[in-house]
Amino acid sequence: MTTTPAQTAAVEPGQRRRRRLTTAALPTRVALLFIAPAAVLFAIFVLYPMVTAVTYSMYSWRGTSQEEFVGLANFVNLFTSEPYRSTLPRAFGHNLLLFGGAMVVQNSVGLLFAVILHRRARFRRFFQVLFTMPYLVSPLVVGYLWSLLLSPLFGPVNAALKAVGLDSLALPWLGTPGTALWVVVLVTAWQWVGFPLLLYGAALGGLAPELDEAAELDGASGPQRFFAITLPLMTPVIGTVSVLTFIFSMEAFPIPYALGGSTGAPAGATDVLSLVFYRTAFESGSSNAIGTSSAIAILLFLFIFVLSTVFTRWFRRTERRLGQ
């Protein structure tokens, strides 16, 4: 049976429309196919443990046996009974100091090195590799190595200070409450300084050199060009580095554990929230350890999530304001 030209003209638009829909749906299906493995892993290793922790935190436990539903009683217990009423605020303050120290030392030094290497192309790759190598090593290993280096008995740091006549500075760095936390800050910054260096270096490489050249022709000095042009243009990557630094600082565990042990020695000077969680879950001997430690984990997650969201939105607003 043959079709007339009129019938062909009536069928072709529908066929073309179905063909366009099929072609448009293909990228979505391919994207879902690639996303599916990551989504499954995320659900198994992130969402499921998170939901489980929320459930555990709302029940009382006798060892590993779940008992009655207690609602928010485990959370209330963290703020009303010892030792959590005193250790949680102290550990939280130490986490904030780690974040502040990382922003001042780690990210500032990383930005400085990134600017220097950006302006001096010679040996750039060598120094980038050199500065990024420490964070490829396990933080636990780094912490134990520095605890040996800073040993007051046989550590080379104090031996070098004594050799040059600075005996007064040869201190028990990890045995004094006034210096132990700052050692944790500096060791953390030493290991992770390569991370902001790489991100800042990539951001500097993506900036248009014409802007800096035009400002130089107008008579602007190097610092003026950096603070008026380069730094504002790096707002997106500065925001990313700051939020990631905040998350890493709030989750800090390996280096404080290696340098101060699970108790945050000396005298709790290196105690952080992750160590409080670890002691509660594995060392406290409490019959309700699962419920209480799950409550600590949920509080830590909520704090990180809320403040990270606030920081991200603030940086985005700042970026839009600078772009106007």
Short mmCIF file of C-alpha atoms in Angstrom, two decimals:
data_model
loop_
_atom_site.label_atom_id
_atom_site.label_comp_id
_atom_site.label_asym_id
_atom_site.label_seq_id
_atom_site.Cartn_x
_atom_site.Cartn_y
_atom_site.Cartn_z
CA MET A 1 0.00 0.00 0.00
CA THR A 2 1.45 3.31 -1.03
CA THR A 3 1.17 6.54 0.93
CA THR A 4 0.26 9.83 -0.56
CA PRO A 5 2.46 12.93 -0.13
CA ALA A 6 -0.16 14.36 2.21
CA GLN A 7 0.00 11.29 4.46
CA THR A 8 3.81 11.42 4.45
CA ALA A 9 3.75 15.08 5.41
CA ALA A 10 1.34 14.26 8.26
CA VAL A 11 3.51 11.43 9.63
CA GLU A 12 6.93 13.04 9.35
CA PRO A 13 6.42 15.77 12.01
CA GLY A 14 5.42 13.14 14.57
CA GLN A 15 8.38 10.96 13.69
CA ARG A 16 10.74 13.89 13.90
CA ARG A 17 9.28 14.84 17.26
CA ARG A 18 9.75 11.30 18.63
CA ARG A 19 13.28 11.23 17.24
CA ARG A 20 14.09 14.51 18.97
CA LEU A 21 12.67 13.22 22.27
CA THR A 22 14.72 10.02 21.99
CA THR A 23 17.88 11.98 21.21
CA ALA A 24 17.25 14.38 24.10
CA ALA A 25 16.63 11.53 26.53
CA LEU A 26 19.86 9.75 25.60
CA PRO A 27 22.26 12.11 27.47
CA THR A 28 20.08 11.90 30.58
CA ARG A 29 20.16 8.13 30.52
CA VAL A 30 23.90 8.10 29.98
CA ALA A 31 24.37 10.56 32.86
CA LEU A 32 22.23 8.43 35.16
CA LEU A 33 24.22 5.37 34.14
CA PHE A 34 27.48 7.05 35.17
CA ILE A 35 26.02 8.54 38.35
CA ALA A 36 24.42 5.29 39.53
CA PRO A 37 27.61 3.61 40.91
CA ALA A 38 28.56 6.70 42.91
CA ALA A 39 24.99 7.10 44.14
CA VAL A 40 24.89 3.47 45.30
CA LEU A 41 28.20 3.82 47.15
CA PHE A 42 27.06 7.11 48.70
CA ALA A 43 23.84 5.49 49.90
CA ILE A 44 25.66 2.49 51.38
CA PHE A 45 28.60 4.21 53.03
CA VAL A 46 27.13 7.66 53.89
CA LEU A 47 23.34 7.78 53.97
CA TYR A 48 22.78 4.40 55.63
CA PRO A 49 25.34 4.98 58.45
CA MET A 50 23.91 8.47 58.97
CA VAL A 51 20.34 7.24 59.30
CA THR A 52 21.54 4.41 61.54
CA ALA A 53 23.39 6.86 63.80
CA VAL A 54 20.26 9.02 64.12
CA THR A 55 18.26 5.94 65.08
CA TYR A 56 20.85 4.73 67.58
CA SER A 57 21.03 8.17 69.24
CA MET A 58 17.32 8.03 70.13
CA TYR A 59 17.44 4.73 72.01
CA SER A 60 19.01 3.64 75.26
CA TRP A 61 21.41 0.72 75.09
CA ARG A 62 22.71 -1.98 77.39
CA GLY A 63 25.96 -2.92 75.73
CA THR A 64 25.00 -3.89 72.19
CA SER A 65 21.34 -4.55 73.04
CA GLN A 66 18.90 -1.83 72.02
CA GLU A 67 16.34 -0.97 74.71
CA GLU A 68 13.53 1.58 74.90
CA PHE A 69 13.07 4.72 72.81
CA VAL A 70 14.29 7.79 74.74
CA GLY A 71 13.95 10.53 72.13
CA LEU A 72 16.40 13.36 72.74
CA ALA A 73 17.50 12.16 76.19
CA ASN A 74 20.97 11.19 74.95
CA PHE A 75 21.45 14.69 73.54
CA VAL A 76 20.24 16.31 76.75
CA ASN A 77 22.67 14.11 78.68
CA LEU A 78 25.59 15.58 76.73
CA PHE A 79 24.82 19.08 78.05
CA THR A 80 23.72 18.25 81.58
CA SER A 81 25.98 15.49 82.93
CA GLU A 82 29.70 14.99 83.40
CA PRO A 83 32.14 14.44 81.83
CA TYR A 84 30.44 15.64 78.63
CA ARG A 85 29.24 18.96 80.04
CA SER A 86 32.85 20.08 80.50
CA THR A 87 34.75 18.11 77.86
CA LEU A 88 32.52 18.92 74.87
CA PRO A 89 32.86 22.75 75.08
CA ARG A 90 36.60 22.44 75.64
CA ALA A 91 37.04 20.06 72.71
CA PHE A 92 34.83 22.25 70.53
CA GLY A 93 37.01 25.26 71.36
CA HIS A 94 40.10 23.30 70.37
CA ASN A 95 38.50 22.43 67.02
CA LEU A 96 37.83 26.12 66.42
CA LEU A 97 41.44 26.94 67.28
CA LEU A 98 42.59 24.29 64.80
CA PHE A 99 40.44 25.95 62.14
CA GLY A 100 41.73 29.42 62.97
CA GLY A 101 45.32 28.20 63.00
CA ALA A 102 44.85 26.44 59.67
CA MET A 103 43.40 29.58 58.10
CA VAL A 104 46.19 31.81 59.43
CA VAL A 105 49.16 29.48 58.93
CA GLN A 106 48.29 26.77 56.43
CA ASN A 107 46.17 28.72 53.94
CA SER A 108 48.16 31.95 54.18
CA VAL A 109 51.47 30.15 53.61
CA GLY A 110 49.87 28.12 50.81
CA LEU A 111 48.70 31.32 49.10
CA LEU A 112 52.12 32.94 49.53
CA PHE A 113 53.93 29.96 48.01
CA ALA A 114 51.37 29.75 45.19
CA VAL A 115 51.97 33.41 44.27
CA ILE A 116 55.75 33.00 44.39
CA LEU A 117 55.69 29.86 42.25
CA HIS A 118 53.23 31.46 39.82
CA ARG A 119 55.61 34.35 39.20
CA ARG A 120 58.69 32.14 38.96
CA ALA A 121 58.09 29.34 36.49
CA ARG A 122 61.51 27.79 36.99
CA PHE A 123 61.37 24.70 39.23
CA ARG A 124 57.63 25.32 39.75
CA ARG A 125 56.66 21.68 39.29
CA PHE A 126 59.46 20.50 41.54
CA PHE A 127 58.37 22.69 44.46
CA GLN A 128 54.70 21.88 43.93
CA VAL A 129 55.50 18.19 44.23
CA LEU A 130 57.78 18.87 47.22
CA PHE A 131 55.11 20.77 49.15
CA THR A 132 52.30 18.36 48.31
CA MET A 133 54.15 15.16 49.21
CA PRO A 134 53.41 15.34 53.00
CA TYR A 135 49.64 15.16 52.58
CA LEU A 136 50.03 11.98 50.55
CA VAL A 137 51.30 10.32 53.75
CA SER A 138 48.85 9.05 56.36
CA PRO A 139 48.16 11.75 59.00
CA LEU A 140 48.60 9.13 61.71
CA VAL A 141 52.13 8.39 60.45
CA VAL A 142 52.90 12.10 60.25
CA GLY A 143 51.73 12.59 63.84
CA TYR A 144 53.87 9.76 65.19
CA LEU A 145 56.92 10.99 63.26
CA TRP A 146 56.57 14.48 64.73
CA SER A 147 56.09 13.08 68.22
CA LEU A 148 59.51 11.42 67.81
CA LEU A 149 61.08 14.57 66.34
CA LEU A 150 59.79 16.65 69.28
CA SER A 151 60.75 14.17 71.99
CA PRO A 152 62.50 15.99 74.88
CA LEU A 153 64.81 13.00 75.42
CA PHE A 154 66.14 12.13 71.96
CA GLY A 155 64.25 14.39 69.53
CA PRO A 156 66.42 16.21 66.94
CA VAL A 157 64.41 19.45 67.27
CA ASN A 158 65.47 20.10 70.87
CA ALA A 159 68.96 18.77 70.13
CA ALA A 160 69.33 21.32 67.32
CA LEU A 161 68.09 24.14 69.55
CA LYS A 162 70.61 23.21 72.24
CA ALA A 163 73.39 22.95 69.67
CA VAL A 164 72.91 26.59 68.63
CA GLY A 165 72.67 27.86 72.20
CA LEU A 166 68.87 28.16 72.43
CA ASP A 167 68.51 25.89 75.44
CA SER A 168 65.61 27.96 76.79
CA LEU A 169 63.54 27.00 73.74
CA ALA A 170 64.22 23.28 74.12
CA LEU A 171 60.88 22.52 75.72
CA PRO A 172 58.77 19.40 76.24
CA TRP A 173 56.54 20.59 73.39
CA LEU A 174 53.94 17.85 73.73
CA GLY A 175 54.12 17.69 77.52
CA THR A 176 53.17 21.31 78.21
CA PRO A 177 49.48 22.32 77.95
CA GLY A 178 50.43 25.78 76.68
CA THR A 179 52.32 24.48 73.64
CA ALA A 180 50.77 21.09 72.83
CA LEU A 181 47.75 22.40 70.91
CA TRP A 182 49.88 24.79 68.86
CA VAL A 183 52.12 21.87 67.95
CA VAL A 184 49.02 20.11 66.61
CA VAL A 185 48.14 23.23 64.60
CA LEU A 186 51.63 23.57 63.12
CA VAL A 187 52.00 19.85 62.32
CA THR A 188 48.60 19.89 60.62
CA ALA A 189 49.56 22.99 58.64
CA TRP A 190 52.90 21.42 57.68
CA GLN A 191 51.18 18.36 56.28
CA TRP A 192 48.33 20.09 54.44
CA VAL A 193 49.96 23.28 53.14
CA GLY A 194 50.30 21.66 49.71
CA PHE A 195 46.51 21.38 49.36
CA PRO A 196 45.74 25.14 49.24
CA LEU A 197 48.97 25.66 47.29
CA LEU A 198 47.69 23.51 44.43
CA LEU A 199 44.22 25.07 44.39
CA TYR A 200 45.51 28.63 44.60
CA GLY A 201 48.11 27.88 41.94
CA ALA A 202 45.43 26.57 39.59
CA ALA A 203 43.30 29.65 40.23
CA LEU A 204 46.22 32.01 39.55
CA GLY A 205 46.96 30.18 36.31
CA GLY A 206 43.36 30.75 35.17
CA LEU A 207 43.38 34.53 35.66
CA ALA A 208 43.68 36.76 32.60
CA PRO A 209 47.17 38.37 32.65
CA GLU A 210 45.84 41.41 30.78
CA LEU A 211 44.18 42.73 33.94
CA ASP A 212 47.42 42.73 35.89
CA GLU A 213 49.32 44.23 32.96
CA ALA A 214 46.78 47.03 32.55
CA ALA A 215 47.00 47.88 36.26
CA GLU A 216 50.79 47.88 36.05
CA LEU A 217 50.65 50.33 33.13
CA ASP A 218 48.42 52.57 35.25
CA GLY A 219 51.17 52.70 37.87
CA ALA A 220 49.80 50.23 40.44
CA SER A 221 52.43 48.53 42.59
CA GLY A 222 52.69 44.78 43.05
CA PRO A 223 50.82 44.68 46.40
CA GLN A 224 48.16 47.04 45.04
CA ARG A 225 47.58 44.81 42.02
CA PHE A 226 47.41 41.72 44.22
CA PHE A 227 44.90 43.06 46.76
CA ALA A 228 42.77 45.05 44.30
CA ILE A 229 42.68 42.63 41.35
CA THR A 230 44.13 39.18 42.00
CA LEU A 231 42.69 38.49 45.46
CA PRO A 232 39.07 39.48 44.63
CA LEU A 233 39.16 37.34 41.49
CA MET A 234 40.24 34.37 43.63
CA THR A 235 37.18 34.64 45.88
CA PRO A 236 35.59 31.39 44.58
CA VAL A 237 38.65 29.25 45.28
CA ILE A 238 39.29 31.01 48.59
CA GLY A 239 35.73 30.11 49.60
CA THR A 240 36.23 26.49 48.57
CA VAL A 241 39.52 26.19 50.46
CA SER A 242 38.03 27.85 53.56
CA VAL A 243 34.99 25.56 53.68
CA LEU A 244 37.10 22.43 53.16
CA THR A 245 39.56 23.61 55.83
CA PHE A 246 36.66 24.09 58.24
CA ILE A 247 35.37 20.56 57.56
CA PHE A 248 38.83 19.02 57.94
CA SER A 249 39.44 20.93 61.19
CA MET A 250 36.13 19.86 62.71
CA GLU A 251 36.81 16.22 61.78
CA ALA A 252 40.43 16.25 62.99
CA PHE A 253 41.38 12.95 64.59
CA PRO A 254 44.60 11.22 63.38
CA ILE A 255 47.14 13.95 64.22
CA PRO A 256 45.62 14.87 67.65
CA TYR A 257 45.40 11.14 68.43
CA ALA A 258 49.02 10.51 67.42
CA LEU A 259 50.38 13.52 69.33
CA GLY A 260 48.20 13.45 72.45
CA GLY A 261 46.62 10.00 72.60
CA SER A 262 42.93 9.26 73.02
CA THR A 263 42.73 11.39 76.19
CA GLY A 264 43.98 14.55 74.48
CA ALA A 265 47.07 14.77 76.69
CA PRO A 266 48.49 16.70 78.38
CA ALA A 267 45.54 17.50 80.64
CA GLY A 268 43.11 17.59 77.73
CA ALA A 269 45.07 20.31 75.92
CA THR A 270 44.84 18.50 72.55
CA ASP A 271 41.33 17.12 73.04
CA VAL A 272 38.96 17.50 70.05
CA LEU A 273 35.41 16.37 69.35
CA SER A 274 36.45 13.28 67.42
CA LEU A 275 38.54 12.12 70.38
CA VAL A 276 35.56 12.62 72.72
CA PHE A 277 33.49 10.47 70.36
CA TYR A 278 36.23 7.81 70.25
CA ARG A 279 36.57 7.65 74.05
CA THR A 280 32.82 7.49 74.52
CA ALA A 281 32.32 4.74 71.96
CA PHE A 282 35.33 2.52 72.67
CA GLU A 283 36.93 3.39 76.02
CA SER A 284 34.27 4.71 78.38
CA GLY A 285 32.89 1.31 79.41
CA SER A 286 29.42 2.86 79.66
CA SER A 287 26.48 0.54 79.03
CA ASN A 288 24.90 3.30 76.91
CA ALA A 289 28.07 4.02 74.91
CA ILE A 290 26.35 3.43 71.56
CA GLY A 291 23.54 5.89 72.25
CA THR A 292 25.77 8.62 73.67
CA SER A 293 28.49 8.34 71.02
CA SER A 294 25.85 8.37 68.26
CA ALA A 295 24.44 11.58 69.74
CA ILE A 296 27.94 13.16 69.66
CA ALA A 297 28.37 12.10 66.03
CA ILE A 298 25.01 13.63 65.04
CA LEU A 299 25.81 16.90 66.82
CA LEU A 300 29.17 17.09 65.05
CA PHE A 301 27.56 16.41 61.68
CA LEU A 302 24.84 19.04 62.20
CA PHE A 303 27.37 21.65 63.26
CA ILE A 304 29.61 20.99 60.25
CA PHE A 305 26.68 20.90 57.83
CA VAL A 306 25.03 24.11 59.07
CA LEU A 307 28.19 26.22 59.26
CA SER A 308 29.53 24.88 55.96
CA THR A 309 26.26 25.88 54.30
CA VAL A 310 26.42 29.35 55.88
CA PHE A 311 30.04 29.85 54.80
CA THR A 312 29.30 28.69 51.25
CA ARG A 313 26.36 31.05 50.84
CA TRP A 314 28.34 33.95 52.29
CA PHE A 315 31.20 33.40 49.85
CA ARG A 316 28.76 33.12 46.94
CA ARG A 317 27.11 36.41 47.90
CA THR A 318 30.55 38.00 48.17
CA GLU A 319 31.49 36.63 44.76
CA ARG A 320 28.31 38.02 43.18
CA ARG A 321 28.85 41.40 44.83
CA LEU A 322 32.41 41.61 43.51
CA GLY A 323 31.22 40.62 40.04
CA GLN A 324 28.77 43.49 39.80
#
